[in-house]
Short mmCIF file of C-alpha atoms and ligand atoms in Angstrom, two decimals:
data_model
loop_
_atom_site.label_atom_id
_atom_site.label_comp_id
_atom_site.label_asym_id
_atom_site.label_seq_id
_atom_site.Cartn_x
_atom_site.Cartn_y
_atom_site.Cartn_z
CA UNK A 1 30.97 102.10 -22.00
CA UNK A 2 27.19 101.56 -21.84
CA UNK A 3 27.69 97.92 -20.92
CA UNK A 4 30.29 98.74 -18.30
CA UNK A 5 27.93 101.23 -16.69
CA UNK A 6 25.00 98.80 -16.69
CA UNK A 7 27.19 96.07 -15.23
CA UNK A 8 28.45 98.36 -12.51
CA UNK A 9 24.91 99.41 -11.65
CA UNK A 10 23.74 95.81 -11.35
CA UNK A 11 26.76 94.81 -9.29
CA UNK A 12 26.27 97.76 -6.92
CA UNK A 13 22.55 97.18 -6.48
CA UNK A 14 23.22 93.48 -5.79
CA UNK A 15 25.73 94.41 -3.11
CA UNK A 16 23.30 96.97 -1.63
CA UNK A 17 20.79 94.22 -0.94
CA UNK A 18 23.23 92.63 1.50
CA UNK A 19 23.69 95.77 3.64
CA UNK A 20 22.92 95.07 7.32
CA UNK A 21 23.98 98.19 9.09
CA UNK A 22 24.94 101.83 8.56
CA UNK A 23 28.67 101.05 8.56
CA UNK A 24 28.30 98.66 5.65
CA UNK A 25 26.14 101.24 3.89
CA UNK A 26 28.82 103.89 4.30
CA UNK A 27 31.52 101.50 3.05
CA UNK A 28 29.55 100.85 -0.16
CA UNK A 29 28.81 104.52 -0.66
CA UNK A 30 32.56 105.14 -0.61
CA UNK A 31 33.25 102.09 -2.80
CA UNK A 32 30.99 103.33 -5.63
CA UNK A 33 30.37 107.04 -5.15
CA UNK A 34 33.39 108.17 -3.09
CA UNK A 35 36.10 110.40 -4.56
CA UNK A 36 37.98 107.36 -5.80
CA UNK A 37 34.87 105.19 -6.10
CA UNK A 38 34.28 102.88 -9.07
CA UNK A 39 31.53 104.98 -10.64
CA UNK A 40 33.46 108.21 -10.04
CA UNK A 41 36.43 106.71 -11.89
CA UNK A 42 34.21 105.87 -14.86
CA UNK A 43 32.79 109.38 -14.87
CA UNK A 44 36.31 110.75 -15.10
CA UNK A 45 36.88 108.64 -18.23
CA UNK A 46 33.96 110.33 -20.05
CA UNK A 47 36.26 113.08 -21.26
CA UNK A 48 38.12 110.55 -23.45
CA UNK A 49 34.99 109.51 -25.39
CA UNK A 50 34.28 110.65 -28.92
CA UNK A 51 32.45 114.00 -28.98
CA UNK A 52 29.22 112.52 -30.43
CA UNK A 53 29.16 109.80 -27.70
CA UNK A 54 29.65 112.15 -24.78
CA UNK A 55 26.05 113.48 -24.33
CA UNK A 56 24.38 110.07 -24.45
CA UNK A 57 26.89 108.20 -22.27
CA UNK A 58 27.13 111.17 -19.93
CA UNK A 59 23.34 111.10 -19.45
CA UNK A 60 23.41 107.36 -18.77
CA UNK A 61 26.28 107.69 -16.30
CA UNK A 62 24.36 110.39 -14.41
CA UNK A 63 21.25 108.21 -14.27
CA UNK A 64 23.31 105.34 -12.81
CA UNK A 65 24.84 107.68 -10.26
CA UNK A 66 21.41 109.01 -9.25
CA UNK A 67 19.93 105.53 -9.02
CA UNK A 68 22.71 104.34 -6.72
CA UNK A 69 22.55 107.46 -4.54
CA UNK A 70 18.77 107.18 -4.22
CA UNK A 71 18.96 103.53 -3.30
CA UNK A 72 21.55 104.28 -0.63
CA UNK A 73 19.39 107.10 0.80
CA UNK A 74 16.38 104.77 0.95
CA UNK A 75 18.43 102.12 2.70
CA UNK A 76 19.77 104.67 5.17
CA UNK A 77 16.23 105.75 6.11
CA UNK A 78 15.20 102.14 6.44
CA UNK A 79 18.10 101.39 8.79
CA UNK A 80 17.32 104.45 10.96
CA UNK A 81 13.69 103.37 11.24
CA UNK A 82 14.78 99.90 12.26
CA UNK A 83 17.03 101.34 14.97
CA UNK A 84 14.16 103.45 16.36
CA UNK A 85 11.81 100.48 16.31
CA UNK A 86 14.25 98.31 18.19
CA UNK A 87 14.58 101.00 20.91
CA UNK A 88 10.80 101.29 21.10
CA UNK A 89 10.50 97.53 21.37
CA UNK A 90 13.11 97.41 24.14
CA UNK A 91 11.16 100.01 26.17
CA UNK A 92 7.92 98.61 27.44
CA UNK A 93 6.13 101.63 28.84
CA UNK A 94 3.55 99.48 30.58
CA UNK A 95 6.13 97.92 32.91
CA UNK A 96 6.27 99.30 36.49
CA UNK A 97 9.10 101.80 37.15
CA UNK A 98 12.44 100.69 38.54
CA UNK A 99 13.39 102.18 41.91
CA UNK A 100 16.04 104.92 41.60
CA UNK A 101 18.78 105.10 44.21
CA UNK A 102 18.48 108.45 45.97
CA UNK A 103 20.60 110.06 48.64
CA UNK A 104 19.21 111.21 51.96
CA UNK A 105 19.52 114.28 54.12
CA UNK A 106 22.57 114.54 56.35
CA UNK A 107 21.65 114.22 60.05
CA UNK A 108 22.83 117.79 60.56
CA UNK A 109 20.42 119.00 57.90
CA UNK A 110 17.56 116.94 59.35
CA UNK A 111 17.94 118.60 62.76
CA UNK A 112 18.55 122.01 61.22
CA UNK A 113 15.27 121.77 59.28
CA UNK A 114 13.43 120.58 62.41
CA UNK A 115 14.76 123.57 64.35
CA UNK A 116 13.92 125.95 61.53
CA UNK A 117 10.31 124.73 61.75
CA UNK A 118 10.24 125.25 65.54
CA UNK A 119 11.56 128.79 65.17
CA UNK A 120 9.46 129.74 62.18
CA UNK A 121 6.41 128.82 64.28
CA UNK A 122 7.70 131.28 66.91
CA UNK A 123 7.93 134.06 64.31
CA UNK A 124 11.68 133.86 63.67
CA UNK A 125 13.08 134.36 60.17
CA UNK A 126 15.90 132.11 58.89
CA UNK A 127 18.99 133.91 57.60
CA UNK A 128 22.33 132.69 56.32
CA UNK A 129 25.68 134.43 56.38
CA UNK A 130 28.93 134.03 54.44
CA UNK A 131 31.53 131.40 55.40
CA UNK A 132 34.34 133.89 54.71
CA UNK A 133 33.70 136.72 57.11
CA UNK A 134 35.31 140.08 57.79
CA UNK A 135 37.24 140.60 61.00
CA UNK A 136 34.76 143.36 61.79
CA UNK A 137 31.59 141.21 61.84
CA UNK A 138 33.31 138.16 63.33
CA UNK A 139 34.98 140.08 66.18
CA UNK A 140 34.93 143.88 66.39
CA UNK A 141 31.19 144.41 65.94
CA UNK A 142 30.71 141.83 68.69
CA UNK A 143 32.58 143.90 71.22
CA UNK A 144 35.83 141.96 70.72
CA UNK A 145 38.42 144.57 69.69
CA UNK A 146 41.79 143.71 68.21
CA UNK A 147 43.65 143.53 71.52
CA UNK A 148 40.91 141.77 73.51
CA UNK A 149 41.95 138.49 75.13
CA UNK A 150 38.56 136.98 74.13
CA UNK A 151 39.96 136.68 70.60
CA UNK A 152 42.04 133.80 71.93
CA UNK A 153 38.90 131.91 72.97
CA UNK A 154 38.41 130.90 69.35
CA UNK A 155 41.30 129.45 67.37
CA UNK A 156 40.83 131.19 64.07
CA UNK A 157 41.70 130.35 60.48
CA UNK A 158 42.98 133.65 59.10
CA UNK A 159 43.07 134.23 55.36
CA UNK A 160 45.84 136.20 53.67
CA UNK A 161 43.17 138.78 52.72
CA UNK A 162 42.78 139.59 56.43
CA UNK A 163 39.36 137.93 56.51
CA UNK A 164 38.56 134.85 58.58
CA UNK A 165 36.68 131.60 58.14
CA UNK A 166 33.63 132.38 60.30
CA UNK A 167 34.41 131.05 63.79
CA UNK A 168 30.83 131.37 65.02
CA UNK A 169 27.37 132.19 63.73
CA UNK A 170 27.30 135.23 66.04
CA UNK A 171 29.01 136.97 63.13
CA UNK A 172 25.54 137.39 61.61
CA UNK A 173 24.10 139.31 64.57
CA UNK A 174 25.17 142.79 63.48
CA UNK A 175 24.61 142.08 59.79
CA UNK A 176 20.97 141.13 60.60
CA UNK A 177 20.35 144.19 62.78
CA UNK A 178 21.80 146.46 60.07
CA UNK A 179 19.57 144.91 57.44
CA UNK A 180 16.29 144.37 59.31
CA UNK A 181 16.40 146.81 62.25
CA UNK A 182 14.13 146.18 65.25
CA UNK A 183 12.04 144.41 66.35
CA UNK A 184 13.89 141.38 65.05
CA UNK A 185 13.58 137.64 65.52
CA UNK A 186 15.99 135.57 63.48
CA UNK A 187 18.00 132.39 63.50
CA UNK A 188 21.21 131.86 61.55
CA UNK A 189 22.20 128.24 60.98
CA UNK A 190 25.73 127.96 59.60
CA UNK A 191 29.06 126.25 59.24
CA UNK A 192 31.86 127.34 61.56
CA UNK A 193 35.58 126.74 61.37
CA UNK A 194 38.17 126.60 64.14
CA UNK A 195 41.83 125.73 64.11
CA UNK A 196 41.38 123.06 66.77
CA UNK A 197 42.79 119.67 67.55
CA UNK A 198 39.94 117.25 66.95
CA UNK A 199 38.57 114.78 69.47
CA UNK A 200 35.26 112.97 70.11
CA UNK A 201 33.37 116.26 70.62
CA UNK A 202 35.51 118.83 68.72
CA UNK A 203 35.94 119.16 64.98
CA UNK A 204 37.61 121.88 62.92
CA UNK A 205 34.39 122.30 60.90
CA UNK A 206 31.07 122.12 62.70
CA UNK A 207 27.62 123.68 62.67
CA UNK A 208 26.01 126.18 64.97
CA UNK A 209 22.56 127.70 64.99
CA UNK A 210 22.41 131.21 66.31
CA UNK A 211 19.26 132.85 67.58
CA UNK A 212 18.70 136.57 68.03
CA UNK A 213 15.70 138.42 69.37
CA UNK A 214 15.75 142.21 69.60
CA UNK A 215 12.80 144.17 70.93
CA UNK A 216 11.85 146.31 73.94
CA UNK A 217 11.91 144.90 77.47
CA UNK A 218 13.32 141.46 76.63
CA UNK A 219 14.28 139.51 79.74
CA UNK A 220 16.08 136.33 80.72
CA UNK A 221 12.65 134.75 81.20
CA UNK A 222 12.04 135.18 77.43
CA UNK A 223 15.42 133.61 76.73
CA UNK A 224 14.78 130.55 78.91
CA UNK A 225 11.29 130.03 77.48
CA UNK A 226 12.70 129.95 73.94
CA UNK A 227 15.57 127.60 74.96
CA UNK A 228 13.06 125.16 76.47
CA UNK A 229 10.92 125.25 73.34
CA UNK A 230 14.01 124.58 71.26
CA UNK A 231 15.06 121.49 73.22
CA UNK A 232 11.50 120.17 73.39
CA UNK A 233 11.24 120.57 69.60
CA UNK A 234 14.35 118.46 69.03
CA UNK A 235 14.03 115.77 71.69
CA UNK A 236 10.24 115.64 71.91
CA UNK A 237 10.58 115.38 75.70
CA UNK A 238 12.01 117.26 78.66
CA UNK A 239 15.79 116.86 78.89
CA UNK A 240 17.90 117.61 81.93
CA UNK A 241 19.80 120.89 81.58
CA UNK A 242 21.87 123.09 83.84
CA UNK A 243 22.62 126.76 83.53
CA UNK A 244 25.81 128.41 84.72
CA UNK A 245 27.42 131.79 84.21
CA UNK A 246 29.45 132.09 81.01
CA UNK A 247 31.60 134.84 79.59
CA UNK A 248 31.16 136.15 76.05
CA UNK A 249 31.99 139.80 75.32
CA UNK A 250 28.86 140.22 73.18
CA UNK A 251 26.35 139.35 75.92
CA UNK A 252 25.79 140.68 79.41
CA UNK A 253 24.91 138.70 81.47
CA UNK A 254 26.07 135.53 79.72
CA UNK A 255 25.22 131.88 80.44
CA UNK A 256 26.17 128.39 79.44
CA UNK A 257 23.33 125.94 79.11
CA UNK A 258 24.67 122.39 79.40
CA UNK A 259 22.71 119.28 78.54
CA UNK A 260 22.93 116.07 80.53
CA UNK A 261 25.01 113.76 78.33
CA UNK A 262 22.60 111.48 76.50
CA UNK A 263 25.41 109.18 75.30
CA UNK A 264 26.26 107.95 78.81
CA UNK A 265 23.13 109.11 80.66
CA UNK A 266 25.26 111.46 82.76
CA UNK A 267 27.68 108.79 84.04
CA UNK A 268 30.68 110.19 82.18
CA UNK A 269 32.23 109.24 78.80
CA UNK A 270 34.70 110.51 76.20
CA UNK A 271 32.07 112.76 74.61
CA UNK A 272 31.31 114.66 77.84
CA UNK A 273 34.91 114.33 79.02
CA UNK A 274 33.75 112.23 81.99
CA UNK A 275 31.70 115.13 83.43
CA UNK A 276 28.22 113.88 82.56
CA UNK A 277 27.40 117.29 81.00
CA UNK A 278 27.92 118.67 77.51
CA UNK A 279 28.29 122.35 76.73
CA UNK A 280 25.58 122.99 74.16
CA UNK A 281 23.89 126.34 74.34
CA UNK A 282 25.77 129.46 75.32
CA UNK A 283 23.45 132.44 75.53
CA UNK A 284 22.78 135.79 77.16
CA UNK A 285 21.33 139.26 76.81
CA UNK A 286 22.84 141.16 73.91
CA UNK A 287 25.52 143.66 74.99
CA UNK A 288 24.53 147.32 74.40
CA UNK A 289 27.69 147.85 72.30
CA UNK A 290 26.50 145.17 69.87
CA UNK A 291 23.06 146.77 69.63
CA UNK A 292 24.81 150.07 68.89
CA UNK A 293 27.00 148.41 66.21
CA UNK A 294 23.76 147.14 64.62
CA UNK A 295 22.62 150.76 64.25
CA UNK A 296 19.99 150.58 67.02
CA UNK A 297 19.53 152.59 70.20
CA UNK A 298 20.51 150.44 73.24
CA UNK A 299 18.46 152.76 75.47
CA UNK A 300 15.37 151.71 73.58
CA UNK A 301 16.11 148.14 72.49
CA UNK A 302 17.59 145.07 74.12
CA UNK A 303 17.47 141.38 73.33
CA UNK A 304 18.83 137.91 73.78
CA UNK A 305 21.11 135.72 71.69
CA UNK A 306 22.15 132.10 71.81
CA UNK A 307 24.67 130.03 69.86
CA UNK A 308 23.53 126.43 69.75
CA UNK A 309 26.18 123.80 68.98
CA UNK A 310 24.09 122.16 66.27
CA UNK A 311 26.54 119.34 65.56
CA UNK A 312 26.68 118.41 69.23
CA UNK A 313 22.91 118.46 69.43
CA UNK A 314 22.81 116.01 66.50
CA UNK A 315 25.19 113.75 68.43
CA UNK A 316 22.92 113.82 71.48
CA UNK A 317 19.77 113.24 69.46
CA UNK A 318 21.11 110.20 67.57
CA UNK A 319 23.56 108.85 70.17
CA UNK A 320 26.63 109.48 67.98
CA UNK A 321 29.71 109.02 70.13
CA UNK A 322 32.30 110.67 67.84
CA UNK A 323 31.74 114.02 66.11
CA UNK A 324 34.23 113.12 63.37
CA UNK A 325 31.83 110.54 61.94
CA UNK A 326 29.54 113.36 60.82
CA UNK A 327 32.02 114.80 58.32
CA UNK A 328 33.63 111.50 57.40
CA UNK A 329 31.58 110.97 54.24
CA UNK A 330 31.35 107.31 55.26
CA UNK A 331 28.24 105.92 53.55
CA UNK A 332 27.89 103.10 56.10
CA UNK A 333 27.34 105.82 58.69
CA UNK A 334 25.20 108.12 56.56
CA UNK A 335 22.86 105.37 55.34
CA UNK A 336 21.52 104.97 58.87
CA UNK A 337 19.60 108.26 58.71
C1 FA5 B 1 30.29 130.72 70.65
O1 FA5 B 1 30.65 130.36 69.51
C2 FA5 B 1 29.40 131.92 70.81
N1 FA5 B 1 29.32 132.64 69.57
C3 FA5 B 1 28.05 131.43 71.28
C4 FA5 B 1 27.13 132.49 71.79
C5 FA5 B 1 26.18 133.03 70.94
C6 FA5 B 1 27.22 132.95 73.10
C7 FA5 B 1 25.31 134.01 71.40
C8 FA5 B 1 26.36 133.93 73.58
C9 FA5 B 1 25.42 134.44 72.73
P1 FA5 B 1 31.35 128.69 71.88
O2 FA5 B 1 32.72 128.89 71.37
O3 FA5 B 1 31.22 128.19 73.24
O4 FA5 B 1 30.51 130.02 71.76
O5 FA5 B 1 30.61 127.70 70.89
C10 FA5 B 1 29.22 127.48 70.98
C11 FA5 B 1 28.89 126.01 70.84
O6 FA5 B 1 29.42 125.53 69.61
C12 FA5 B 1 29.52 125.12 71.92
O7 FA5 B 1 28.71 125.07 73.03
C13 FA5 B 1 29.62 123.80 71.22
O8 FA5 B 1 28.39 123.11 71.32
C14 FA5 B 1 29.84 124.19 69.79
N2 FA5 B 1 31.27 124.09 69.45
C15 FA5 B 1 32.26 124.96 69.72
N3 FA5 B 1 33.45 124.52 69.25
C16 FA5 B 1 33.18 123.34 68.65
C17 FA5 B 1 33.98 122.38 67.95
N4 FA5 B 1 35.27 122.56 67.74
N5 FA5 B 1 33.38 121.27 67.48
C18 FA5 B 1 32.05 121.09 67.66
N6 FA5 B 1 31.23 121.94 68.29
C19 FA5 B 1 31.79 123.07 68.79
#
């Protein structure tokens, strides 16, 4: 038995010298020390030895087992060290960094951030509202009761819960007054949803940026001054605009501010529906009923509001002739910004 053990030890240690990787190491561990390994089998035979032989041979067998296990552990550490070294060698920390491909801001976001800066400089705070809105804030609080024909002006996505996908950022007006009271200067950029047939200037999902100023003695002159500042901030130059009366139940009086179409220079195209003008900035003085819904006294406070078509403004700024490109997710389009 002594000779068999010595022979097995030598054979195993010889084989261990040829190990090149951790898989081979594991295979040899199983071959000699595994449950059915060669040494394990010999150990099982110890019980058949004569009683006086058992202690000596048992001790020797244990020494062989320990020697093999120790050698395998050493080899395992050696292999791990080699793996680490090869990674360290492959990474030369003195080399210059490789450029990482990054995304870029969506044109809508670029203009939204620019406008936020313009308005923050004018003392406006930036607020955001929910996309799923209650019927109350989207319509009723804005002086559009259930049976009012103005509800038909906006084709609405109704949810089975009775809520709506926000059709306009005006839905934030009363929420803001309730939360911040007066005086108040705030803008609410946000995504809007309408159940509309799409064309070059209409999408079912688009962005607006609402502005609201509530204080004492606010006039149309304040409104126009802010509108001019807004357009100057985006275009960096004077742009041709026209103002005409507009009807919205939540303002009185109400206006539409149209911008001369910058796609065709006012000659007429599919974006401006051949009129040379694009409806961009409806606005007006906040209706007393809306001020009341916001928890404020309309005898004391008044204000103006506007609902900028942010997506259309982006089109004008960058000369984009189809609104649908903006939500297309087409990288060839997006990479240009
Ligand atoms: C409104 O949504 C009012 N809440 C705006 C308002 C606010 C009026 C405050 C008075 C005071 P209107 O439905 O016209 O109004 O939409 C406002 C702007 O959003 C439009 O001028 C247009 O630029 C843009 N818009 C409307 N529908 C779409 C659409 N389907 N696709 C892209 N832009 C749209």
